[in-house]
Amino acid sequence: MNIGVTIFPGSNCDRDAMRAVELVGATPVQLWHADPDLKNVDAVIVPGGFSYGDYLRPGAIARFASVMGEVERFANAGGPVLGVCNGFQVLTEAHLLPGALLQNMNLRFVSKRVRVRVEARDTPWTAACESGEELMLPVAHNEGNYFADADTLARLEDESRVVLRYLENPNGSANDIAGVCNEARNVVGIMPHPERVSDDLLGSDEGLKILRSVLVGAGV
Amino acid sequence: MPETLKIRVLVRPKRGILDPQGEAVRGALPALGFDGVKTVHVGRLIEMEVESADEVEAMCERLLANPTVEEYEWEVVR
Amino acid sequence: MPETLKIRVLVRPKRGILDPQGEAVRGALPALGFDGVKTVHVGRLIEMEVESADEVEAMCERLLANPTVEEYEWEVVR
Amino acid sequence: MDELSIKDTYTALGLSDFEYDRILELMERPPNFLELSLFSVMWSEHCGYKNSRPLLSRFPNDGPRVLQGPGENAGVVEVGDGWALAFKVESHNHPSAVEPYEGAATGVGGIVRDILAMGARPVAVLDSLRFGPLDEERNRYLFREVVRGIGGYGNAVGVPTVGGEVEFDRSYSGNPLVNAMCVGLIRTEDLMSAKATGEGNLVVLIGSKTGRDGIHGATFASDELSEESESRRSNVQVGDPFAEKMAIECCLKLLEGNLLVSLQDLGAAGITSSASEMAAKGGVGIEIETDKVPLRESGMEPWEIMISESQERMLAIVEPDDIEKVLALTERYGLVGVVVGRVAGHGELRVIHDGEVVGGVSAGHLADAPTYEREVVRPKYLDEIPKVNLNKLPEPDDFNEVLLKLLGSPNLRSRHSIYEQYDHEVQTNTVVRPGADAAVMRIKGTKRGFAATIDGRGRHCYLDPRGGGAATVAEAYGNLSCVGAEPVAVTDCLNFGSPEKPDGYFQLAECIEGMAEACEVFGTPVVSGNVSLFNETDRGAIFPTPVVGMVGIFEDVSRHATPRFKREGDMAVALGGVGSEGVSLAGSEYLSVVHGEGSGSPPEVNLAVEKKVSDLVRGMVRSGLIDTAHDISGGGEVVAVAEMALAGGVGFEYEEEEVGRMVEGQGRGRADLAFFGEESGGFVIAFPEEKWDDVQEALGVDGIAYDTIGEVGGDRFKVGNFIDLPLSEMKEAYERDLFE
Ligand SMILES: Nc1ncnc2c1ncn2[C@@H]1O[C@H](COP(=O)(O)OP(=O)(O)O)[C@@H](O)[C@H]1O
Ligand SMILES: [Mg+2]
């Protein structure tokens, strides 16, 4: 299976994501922001970092990059897309996911490992997890405070589209939301970084379950 | 050389959207001896020189503000 | 209840000081399909409701702007 | 210019009469304004090391693993398996005092570019910080903004900030210290040099546009400047981590393609220092066409362009055949990439503007600032420091309260509220995250890894400059040993007051002496460093604060230790403690926090024994015998053990007899001295009981003092009849936010 990883100017988790893709036995493919081509990948990861310096708003500029046009087409055709951290921000800016990620409530960057619960396993990025499973995942962001209006939140809950939920909310997110999916459930955005817990030497490899899920879903 | 227009765009958190930055500023004021401030909101100021104002609305809509959480206004200042 | 005044403060990078944000936005615009933008500067917008305008100048100076790298202007909008 | 205005000009530029005469002698003609500007920036303390160069030669800087000692942008040591580490520390004290966020941010940016210039990928940042006490609003502001600035830059460029240290003391009020260290990873065969070679090769400026950033001395020649240009001139540099990230990726791509002859970052004194250093190293000349430099502001003069300190720029030497490929890559990364000059045979840094030569100075002369050696005179204050008089020091009646107070004090409290603002995991190499004695990093594709720490002991260096200098190196050595890394080399940043004052010069000379002695004993050469002098305000000089960054290596990084207690039932042993006088309260945290005193001369460091104990602890970690170790430093043994319990989230109980032994033995009858007294070279280790025989055997060989002290378990912390606290209460004190 080929998994594309987008690279915007300022992305800084692209190499980490590609390595994690390798670790689950898939083939990582670089998707340069200026190339309007997904190189026939089977899934796309929009990795973390500070695309375009996070200037203006995180994700605001990246969503216009050439490659994003293709990512949108791919997503709308049902292809599995995962946005991690800055990638989540890009996907909300691109309206592939609802809501917005505001500045952390205490106005500070937060970098630590937090416990989250897998709330929905019927997405391509959580299929390898147990339902209700608790994972310890790193977060590292300045704008991770998930916001959506009351109606949207109610819909997300009703339709079980909250994918990950914080057990200790590090940023003020509404409903402790750490990740959501779109209506068709193929596009998922999460703030925690699964690629960072990809090796026992780093304390755990729990994050690989997220990436392995997309292989399980594809029957690989 | 074509004349340029100076555009000023004000982007602010929509009403009812949490504005932790504004809250923090408001909270810091009394300690500095500033009383009588009822509300504070912090937003973004964008100033541009453009050749024509035709695209400004589209830029605001699509790039400069996030309609989910922000509202904007703009004017030609020169 | 005392009347409140609405104050608008504009804070922007001082002239000559690097404005990486403005530069990055300007640099990205053509690729996004927005042409004809010569310069972009990004600053902060602060809107407050206050009981009196007497202290606004001091607030700008001490808290709302960082005078080493930013300049500000303010006005009463209502 | 008439003579008077000449003197005014060079004085305003910071040159002395002596230095001006020297310039005349070297040039054999009067310099023009531009040339004078070049000398003034290159002969400044920052670039020229006028006051410290002779002293620095005292440091050992060679060793079996050293691939590059001082003289390049960073030192380099060999790791094995073809890998090497480039590392260096640098200060940004003054800019941070003026504008803390940007000062700290650009400090990180600058040190990252030094590492990049070696051809290495930056893989870790550490920071060493000093502020005045947090009860002053200004200090709180500086602290908050400096930490935000470091995070703001480091997080965005995608280099993890994995360690650091911070201390608060009155001597730093108004003069904070902000030192940043960066470590880079490189294949040994890819090492770059900043040596310009090959007449006719092109000089390429890569990165951001050039503005008037950091151009000093708006004071001079002010009659030539209009008011408006005056107000546009600024000392404040603003960082653009986004541009830096692009510069990192671009330069690494250029190096990967073998497209560069040499590479250099632009730091202090901008193009002037980079180009003249590259020329001097290669024994060639460099011509710069200032009108080719892309500018951010209009109307910049050639001299302004030459000395501008605009950030996020690199200078590369490129063969003409490769230039197209180079420029295509800079464009791909959205960076300025422009040919601004060429390598020439004449040995000068020659400045050309619109086709005309507007100045030229021998690169060798620019690099050869005059140096000043002064007499080393022992300052009087050292003889006036009161001794600690234990008889006058009441013993506390509530030791619970004392422990809580110590754990909650700004100098000992958990640093989590700092390092949680730093991305410390990006690049996925961080094996031991902040909170331990040293950061441990893996090297992907190998079993190897490295550890890094940064340490300073300002108060100790003030009370005893030579001993403090040695203790600083010893602390770093001990910290690396605790995690199990073999310490290999040092980078240092010498933060001092004015060397023109006898006290300041003495402190500088003596600290260097102590550090050098320690480096010799430990076999850890100094391979890079930085000097920051004149750290004084009207409130006086800072504590002399040499900061030591040390890296160590692992052959097998999976064999490492952390301070955290890991298992209920583990036994703990305290070992070492190497002073001839035993522990002491002189200059201790206990004395300062509980009794408000900073007096006495801290116990001397016995370097040879210190090395032996550290090596012993490391040996036990490497052999897999122990996975829990911590050095005893600020706060003494009981605080060290409390930290281990807090980190592990599990309680601890001292053995009854041990408490008695401690009080009678090292405490000479006083519990406070026994529990909170400090000395160098002490460690606490923990391990499952079944390993006790093996541990005892390991400890025995060296004949080092050790004692079993107690057992891990439960949720309370107990020290005989003296201390009995629930861990939760200690945690509350210890983890309180430093920014509240
Ligand atoms: N300014 C800082 N930035 C990042 N990490 C820090 C900072 N200050 C302290 N730390 C981390 O907190 C932990 C404890 O620091 P410290 O007490 O100074 O350690 P030590 O005494 O072992 O040198 C270390 O892991 C250190 O790296
Ligand atoms: Mg330590």
Short mmCIF file of N, CA and C in Angstrom, two decimals, chain A residues 2-137:
data_model
loop_
_atom_site.label_atom_id
_atom_site.label_comp_id
_atom_site.label_asym_id
_atom_site.label_seq_id
_atom_site.Cartn_x
_atom_site.Cartn_y
_atom_site.Cartn_z
N ASN A 2 0.53 2.23 -0.81
CA ASN A 2 1.28 3.49 -0.86
C ASN A 2 0.53 4.58 -0.09
N ILE A 3 1.24 5.19 0.84
CA ILE A 3 0.61 6.26 1.61
C ILE A 3 1.36 7.56 1.34
N GLY A 4 0.64 8.53 0.83
CA GLY A 4 1.26 9.82 0.52
C GLY A 4 1.35 10.69 1.76
N VAL A 5 2.42 11.45 1.84
CA VAL A 5 2.58 12.41 2.93
C VAL A 5 2.83 13.78 2.30
N THR A 6 1.94 14.71 2.55
CA THR A 6 2.10 16.03 1.93
C THR A 6 3.23 16.81 2.62
N ILE A 7 3.93 17.61 1.83
CA ILE A 7 4.98 18.45 2.39
C ILE A 7 4.75 19.90 1.96
N PHE A 8 4.39 20.72 2.91
CA PHE A 8 4.26 22.16 2.66
C PHE A 8 5.54 22.83 3.14
N PRO A 9 5.80 24.04 2.65
CA PRO A 9 6.90 24.77 3.27
C PRO A 9 6.57 24.94 4.76
N GLY A 10 7.46 24.48 5.62
CA GLY A 10 7.21 24.60 7.05
C GLY A 10 6.65 23.35 7.71
N SER A 11 6.26 22.36 6.92
CA SER A 11 5.90 21.07 7.55
C SER A 11 7.12 20.58 8.29
N ASN A 12 6.95 20.00 9.47
CA ASN A 12 8.15 19.47 10.10
C ASN A 12 7.97 18.07 10.68
N CYS A 13 6.82 17.46 10.43
CA CYS A 13 6.64 16.08 10.87
C CYS A 13 6.53 15.15 9.67
N ASP A 14 6.85 15.66 8.49
CA ASP A 14 6.70 14.85 7.28
C ASP A 14 7.61 13.64 7.30
N ARG A 15 8.87 13.87 7.72
CA ARG A 15 9.80 12.74 7.75
C ARG A 15 9.41 11.73 8.82
N ASP A 16 8.93 12.23 9.96
CA ASP A 16 8.48 11.33 11.02
C ASP A 16 7.30 10.49 10.54
N ALA A 17 6.39 11.14 9.83
CA ALA A 17 5.20 10.42 9.35
C ALA A 17 5.61 9.35 8.33
N MET A 18 6.55 9.71 7.45
CA MET A 18 6.96 8.74 6.44
C MET A 18 7.63 7.52 7.08
N ARG A 19 8.41 7.81 8.10
CA ARG A 19 9.07 6.70 8.79
C ARG A 19 8.04 5.78 9.46
N ALA A 20 7.03 6.39 10.07
CA ALA A 20 6.00 5.57 10.73
C ALA A 20 5.25 4.74 9.70
N VAL A 21 5.02 5.32 8.54
CA VAL A 21 4.35 4.57 7.46
C VAL A 21 5.18 3.34 7.11
N GLU A 22 6.48 3.53 7.04
CA GLU A 22 7.37 2.40 6.75
C GLU A 22 7.27 1.33 7.84
N LEU A 23 7.22 1.81 9.08
CA LEU A 23 7.20 0.88 10.21
C LEU A 23 5.96 -0.01 10.20
N VAL A 24 4.84 0.46 9.64
CA VAL A 24 3.67 -0.42 9.58
C VAL A 24 3.65 -1.23 8.29
N GLY A 25 4.71 -1.10 7.52
CA GLY A 25 4.82 -1.97 6.34
C GLY A 25 4.22 -1.40 5.07
N ALA A 26 3.92 -0.11 5.07
CA ALA A 26 3.43 0.51 3.84
C ALA A 26 4.56 1.33 3.22
N THR A 27 4.31 1.85 2.02
CA THR A 27 5.34 2.62 1.33
C THR A 27 5.00 4.10 1.37
N PRO A 28 5.87 4.90 1.96
CA PRO A 28 5.59 6.34 2.01
C PRO A 28 5.93 7.02 0.68
N VAL A 29 5.12 7.98 0.29
CA VAL A 29 5.34 8.71 -0.96
C VAL A 29 5.26 10.21 -0.64
N GLN A 30 6.31 10.93 -0.99
CA GLN A 30 6.31 12.38 -0.76
C GLN A 30 5.37 13.09 -1.72
N LEU A 31 4.56 13.95 -1.19
CA LEU A 31 3.68 14.76 -2.05
C LEU A 31 4.04 16.24 -1.84
N TRP A 32 4.83 16.77 -2.74
CA TRP A 32 5.33 18.15 -2.63
C TRP A 32 4.19 19.12 -2.88
N HIS A 33 4.12 20.15 -2.08
CA HIS A 33 2.96 21.05 -2.11
C HIS A 33 2.65 21.64 -3.48
N ALA A 34 3.69 21.84 -4.29
CA ALA A 34 3.47 22.52 -5.57
C ALA A 34 3.05 21.55 -6.66
N ASP A 35 3.09 20.24 -6.36
CA ASP A 35 2.74 19.25 -7.38
C ASP A 35 1.26 18.91 -7.29
N PRO A 36 0.53 19.15 -8.34
CA PRO A 36 -0.90 18.81 -8.28
C PRO A 36 -1.09 17.36 -8.68
N ASP A 37 -0.51 16.45 -7.91
CA ASP A 37 -0.51 15.06 -8.33
C ASP A 37 -0.35 14.20 -7.09
N LEU A 38 -1.22 13.22 -6.94
CA LEU A 38 -1.14 12.37 -5.76
C LEU A 38 -0.39 11.07 -6.05
N LYS A 39 0.17 10.94 -7.21
CA LYS A 39 1.03 9.79 -7.55
C LYS A 39 0.35 8.45 -7.24
N ASN A 40 -0.94 8.40 -7.45
CA ASN A 40 -1.70 7.14 -7.26
C ASN A 40 -1.60 6.52 -5.88
N VAL A 41 -1.48 7.32 -4.84
CA VAL A 41 -1.40 6.74 -3.51
C VAL A 41 -2.76 6.20 -3.08
N ASP A 42 -2.73 5.31 -2.09
CA ASP A 42 -3.97 4.71 -1.59
C ASP A 42 -4.53 5.45 -0.39
N ALA A 43 -3.70 6.27 0.21
CA ALA A 43 -4.16 7.05 1.37
C ALA A 43 -3.24 8.26 1.50
N VAL A 44 -3.73 9.29 2.20
CA VAL A 44 -2.93 10.51 2.33
C VAL A 44 -2.84 10.91 3.80
N ILE A 45 -1.63 11.27 4.21
CA ILE A 45 -1.46 11.87 5.54
C ILE A 45 -1.03 13.32 5.35
N VAL A 46 -1.72 14.23 6.01
CA VAL A 46 -1.29 15.63 6.05
C VAL A 46 -0.62 15.80 7.42
N PRO A 47 0.71 15.92 7.43
CA PRO A 47 1.45 15.82 8.70
C PRO A 47 1.48 17.14 9.47
N GLY A 48 2.12 17.08 10.63
CA GLY A 48 2.20 18.25 11.49
C GLY A 48 3.32 19.20 11.09
N GLY A 49 3.38 20.29 11.81
CA GLY A 49 4.42 21.28 11.53
C GLY A 49 3.84 22.67 11.57
N PHE A 50 4.51 23.55 10.90
CA PHE A 50 4.09 24.95 10.85
C PHE A 50 4.03 25.37 9.39
N SER A 51 3.07 24.81 8.65
CA SER A 51 3.02 25.12 7.22
C SER A 51 2.93 26.63 7.04
N TYR A 52 3.74 27.15 6.15
CA TYR A 52 3.81 28.60 5.92
C TYR A 52 3.95 29.36 7.24
N GLY A 53 4.72 28.78 8.14
CA GLY A 53 5.02 29.45 9.40
C GLY A 53 3.82 29.58 10.33
N ASP A 54 2.70 28.98 9.99
CA ASP A 54 1.44 29.19 10.72
C ASP A 54 1.03 30.65 10.66
N TYR A 55 1.61 31.38 9.72
CA TYR A 55 1.29 32.79 9.64
C TYR A 55 -0.17 32.96 9.20
N LEU A 56 -0.74 34.06 9.63
CA LEU A 56 -2.16 34.36 9.45
C LEU A 56 -2.98 33.47 10.38
N ARG A 57 -3.15 32.21 10.01
CA ARG A 57 -3.78 31.22 10.89
C ARG A 57 -3.19 29.88 10.48
N PRO A 58 -3.00 28.98 11.43
CA PRO A 58 -2.46 27.68 11.03
C PRO A 58 -3.33 27.03 9.95
N GLY A 59 -2.70 26.63 8.89
CA GLY A 59 -3.43 25.93 7.83
C GLY A 59 -4.08 26.83 6.80
N ALA A 60 -4.16 28.13 7.10
CA ALA A 60 -4.93 29.03 6.21
C ALA A 60 -4.32 29.12 4.83
N ILE A 61 -2.99 29.15 4.76
CA ILE A 61 -2.35 29.29 3.46
C ILE A 61 -2.17 27.92 2.81
N ALA A 62 -1.79 26.94 3.62
CA ALA A 62 -1.52 25.61 3.07
C ALA A 62 -2.72 25.04 2.32
N ARG A 63 -3.92 25.39 2.77
CA ARG A 63 -5.07 24.76 2.13
C ARG A 63 -5.20 25.16 0.66
N PHE A 64 -4.51 26.25 0.28
CA PHE A 64 -4.57 26.67 -1.12
C PHE A 64 -3.46 26.05 -1.97
N ALA A 65 -2.55 25.32 -1.35
CA ALA A 65 -1.44 24.75 -2.11
C ALA A 65 -1.98 23.82 -3.20
N SER A 66 -1.25 23.73 -4.30
CA SER A 66 -1.72 22.92 -5.44
C SER A 66 -2.12 21.52 -5.02
N VAL A 67 -1.28 20.90 -4.20
CA VAL A 67 -1.54 19.51 -3.87
C VAL A 67 -2.86 19.35 -3.14
N MET A 68 -3.31 20.41 -2.45
CA MET A 68 -4.54 20.29 -1.68
C MET A 68 -5.77 20.14 -2.56
N GLY A 69 -5.69 20.70 -3.76
CA GLY A 69 -6.81 20.50 -4.70
C GLY A 69 -7.02 19.02 -4.96
N GLU A 70 -5.91 18.33 -5.13
CA GLU A 70 -5.98 16.89 -5.38
C GLU A 70 -6.41 16.13 -4.14
N VAL A 71 -5.93 16.59 -3.00
CA VAL A 71 -6.32 15.93 -1.75
C VAL A 71 -7.83 16.05 -1.57
N GLU A 72 -8.37 17.22 -1.89
CA GLU A 72 -9.83 17.41 -1.76
C GLU A 72 -10.58 16.45 -2.67
N ARG A 73 -10.10 16.37 -3.92
CA ARG A 73 -10.76 15.46 -4.85
C ARG A 73 -10.71 14.02 -4.33
N PHE A 74 -9.53 13.64 -3.86
CA PHE A 74 -9.31 12.30 -3.33
C PHE A 74 -10.24 12.03 -2.14
N ALA A 75 -10.34 13.01 -1.27
CA ALA A 75 -11.18 12.86 -0.08
C ALA A 75 -12.65 12.75 -0.48
N ASN A 76 -13.05 13.59 -1.40
CA ASN A 76 -14.46 13.57 -1.80
C ASN A 76 -14.82 12.28 -2.53
N ALA A 77 -13.81 11.63 -3.08
CA ALA A 77 -14.04 10.34 -3.72
C ALA A 77 -13.95 9.20 -2.72
N GLY A 78 -13.81 9.53 -1.44
CA GLY A 78 -13.82 8.48 -0.42
C GLY A 78 -12.46 7.97 0.00
N GLY A 79 -11.38 8.55 -0.53
CA GLY A 79 -10.03 8.09 -0.16
C GLY A 79 -9.72 8.42 1.29
N PRO A 80 -8.99 7.54 1.98
CA PRO A 80 -8.65 7.80 3.38
C PRO A 80 -7.63 8.94 3.54
N VAL A 81 -8.00 9.93 4.33
CA VAL A 81 -7.11 11.07 4.58
C VAL A 81 -7.00 11.27 6.08
N LEU A 82 -5.76 11.42 6.56
CA LEU A 82 -5.54 11.68 7.99
C LEU A 82 -4.77 12.99 8.14
N GLY A 83 -5.33 13.91 8.91
CA GLY A 83 -4.60 15.14 9.23
C GLY A 83 -4.13 15.06 10.68
N VAL A 84 -2.85 15.28 10.88
CA VAL A 84 -2.30 15.23 12.23
C VAL A 84 -1.84 16.62 12.62
N CYS A 85 -2.36 17.15 13.71
CA CYS A 85 -1.91 18.43 14.26
C CYS A 85 -2.07 19.54 13.22
N ASN A 86 -1.00 20.05 12.68
CA ASN A 86 -1.15 21.08 11.64
C ASN A 86 -1.98 20.53 10.47
N GLY A 87 -1.86 19.25 10.23
CA GLY A 87 -2.66 18.63 9.16
C GLY A 87 -4.16 18.72 9.46
N PHE A 88 -4.52 18.53 10.73
CA PHE A 88 -5.91 18.68 11.16
C PHE A 88 -6.36 20.13 10.91
N GLN A 89 -5.49 21.07 11.25
CA GLN A 89 -5.81 22.48 11.04
C GLN A 89 -6.02 22.77 9.55
N VAL A 90 -5.16 22.19 8.71
CA VAL A 90 -5.29 22.39 7.27
C VAL A 90 -6.64 21.83 6.79
N LEU A 91 -7.00 20.65 7.27
CA LEU A 91 -8.25 20.03 6.81
C LEU A 91 -9.48 20.82 7.25
N THR A 92 -9.43 21.43 8.42
CA THR A 92 -10.59 22.26 8.80
C THR A 92 -10.63 23.53 7.95
N GLU A 93 -9.46 24.12 7.71
CA GLU A 93 -9.42 25.31 6.87
C GLU A 93 -9.94 24.99 5.47
N ALA A 94 -9.66 23.78 5.01
CA ALA A 94 -10.11 23.38 3.67
C ALA A 94 -11.56 22.91 3.67
N HIS A 95 -12.22 22.98 4.83
CA HIS A 95 -13.62 22.55 4.99
C HIS A 95 -13.83 21.08 4.68
N LEU A 96 -12.77 20.31 4.79
CA LEU A 96 -12.95 18.86 4.68
C LEU A 96 -13.41 18.29 6.01
N LEU A 97 -13.16 19.06 7.06
CA LEU A 97 -13.65 18.69 8.39
C LEU A 97 -14.32 19.91 9.00
N PRO A 98 -15.33 19.68 9.86
CA PRO A 98 -16.03 20.82 10.45
C PRO A 98 -15.23 21.45 11.60
N GLY A 99 -15.60 22.66 11.95
CA GLY A 99 -15.02 23.30 13.13
C GLY A 99 -13.73 24.02 12.84
N ALA A 100 -13.08 24.44 13.91
CA ALA A 100 -11.83 25.18 13.79
C ALA A 100 -10.99 24.90 15.01
N LEU A 101 -9.68 25.10 14.88
CA LEU A 101 -8.79 24.90 16.02
C LEU A 101 -8.27 26.25 16.47
N LEU A 102 -8.75 26.66 17.64
CA LEU A 102 -8.39 27.97 18.18
C LEU A 102 -7.14 27.84 19.04
N GLN A 103 -6.65 29.00 19.43
CA GLN A 103 -5.49 29.01 20.30
C GLN A 103 -5.81 28.29 21.62
N ASN A 104 -4.83 27.59 22.16
CA ASN A 104 -5.03 26.89 23.43
C ASN A 104 -5.57 27.85 24.48
N MET A 105 -6.43 27.33 25.31
CA MET A 105 -7.11 28.18 26.28
C MET A 105 -6.15 28.98 27.15
N ASN A 106 -5.03 28.36 27.55
CA ASN A 106 -4.12 29.11 28.42
C ASN A 106 -3.08 29.90 27.62
N LEU A 107 -3.28 29.98 26.32
CA LEU A 107 -2.44 30.79 25.44
C LEU A 107 -0.99 30.32 25.39
N ARG A 108 -0.76 29.08 25.75
CA ARG A 108 0.60 28.56 25.70
C ARG A 108 0.68 27.37 24.77
N PHE A 109 1.83 27.22 24.15
CA PHE A 109 2.13 25.99 23.43
C PHE A 109 2.10 24.85 24.44
N VAL A 110 1.56 23.70 24.05
CA VAL A 110 1.57 22.58 24.99
C VAL A 110 2.19 21.36 24.32
N SER A 111 3.19 20.82 24.98
CA SER A 111 3.88 19.64 24.47
C SER A 111 3.99 18.63 25.59
N LYS A 112 3.18 17.60 25.52
CA LYS A 112 3.28 16.53 26.52
C LYS A 112 2.49 15.33 26.04
N ARG A 113 2.61 14.26 26.78
CA ARG A 113 1.82 13.08 26.42
C ARG A 113 0.52 13.09 27.20
N VAL A 114 -0.57 12.83 26.51
CA VAL A 114 -1.87 12.85 27.17
C VAL A 114 -2.63 11.57 26.84
N ARG A 115 -3.53 11.21 27.73
CA ARG A 115 -4.35 10.03 27.48
C ARG A 115 -5.57 10.42 26.67
N VAL A 116 -5.84 9.62 25.65
CA VAL A 116 -7.04 9.85 24.85
C VAL A 116 -7.79 8.52 24.73
N ARG A 117 -9.08 8.64 24.44
CA ARG A 117 -9.87 7.43 24.26
C ARG A 117 -10.34 7.36 22.81
N VAL A 118 -10.25 6.17 22.24
CA VAL A 118 -10.75 5.97 20.89
C VAL A 118 -12.27 5.84 20.97
N GLU A 119 -12.98 6.80 20.39
CA GLU A 119 -14.43 6.85 20.52
C GLU A 119 -15.14 6.22 19.34
N ALA A 120 -14.44 6.13 18.23
CA ALA A 120 -15.08 5.56 17.04
C ALA A 120 -14.04 4.75 16.31
N ARG A 121 -14.35 3.47 16.08
CA ARG A 121 -13.36 2.68 15.37
C ARG A 121 -13.77 2.39 13.92
N ASP A 122 -14.93 2.95 13.53
CA ASP A 122 -15.34 2.74 12.15
C ASP A 122 -14.83 3.86 11.24
N THR A 123 -13.53 4.11 11.31
CA THR A 123 -12.89 5.01 10.35
C THR A 123 -11.64 4.27 9.86
N PRO A 124 -11.13 4.66 8.70
CA PRO A 124 -9.95 3.96 8.20
C PRO A 124 -8.74 4.14 9.09
N TRP A 125 -8.78 5.10 10.02
CA TRP A 125 -7.60 5.39 10.82
C TRP A 125 -7.72 4.92 12.26
N THR A 126 -8.81 4.22 12.57
CA THR A 126 -8.95 3.70 13.94
C THR A 126 -9.39 2.24 13.94
N ALA A 127 -9.50 1.65 12.77
CA ALA A 127 -10.05 0.30 12.68
C ALA A 127 -9.23 -0.73 13.45
N ALA A 128 -7.92 -0.46 13.61
CA ALA A 128 -7.08 -1.44 14.33
C ALA A 128 -7.11 -1.24 15.83
N CYS A 129 -7.84 -0.23 16.30
CA CYS A 129 -7.94 0.01 17.74
C CYS A 129 -9.15 -0.72 18.29
N GLU A 130 -9.15 -0.95 19.60
CA GLU A 130 -10.35 -1.45 20.25
C GLU A 130 -11.27 -0.26 20.46
N SER A 131 -12.56 -0.53 20.49
CA SER A 131 -13.46 0.56 20.80
C SER A 131 -13.30 0.92 22.28
N GLY A 132 -13.21 2.21 22.56
CA GLY A 132 -13.02 2.63 23.94
C GLY A 132 -11.59 2.47 24.43
N GLU A 133 -10.71 2.04 23.56
CA GLU A 133 -9.32 1.84 23.96
C GLU A 133 -8.68 3.17 24.36
N GLU A 134 -7.85 3.10 25.41
CA GLU A 134 -7.13 4.30 25.82
C GLU A 134 -5.71 4.28 25.29
N LEU A 135 -5.29 5.36 24.72
CA LEU A 135 -3.93 5.48 24.20
C LEU A 135 -3.26 6.67 24.87
N MET A 136 -1.92 6.56 25.03
CA MET A 136 -1.15 7.69 25.54
C MET A 136 -0.42 8.28 24.34
N LEU A 137 -0.82 9.47 23.93
CA LEU A 137 -0.24 10.05 22.71
C LEU A 137 0.32 11.44 22.99
#
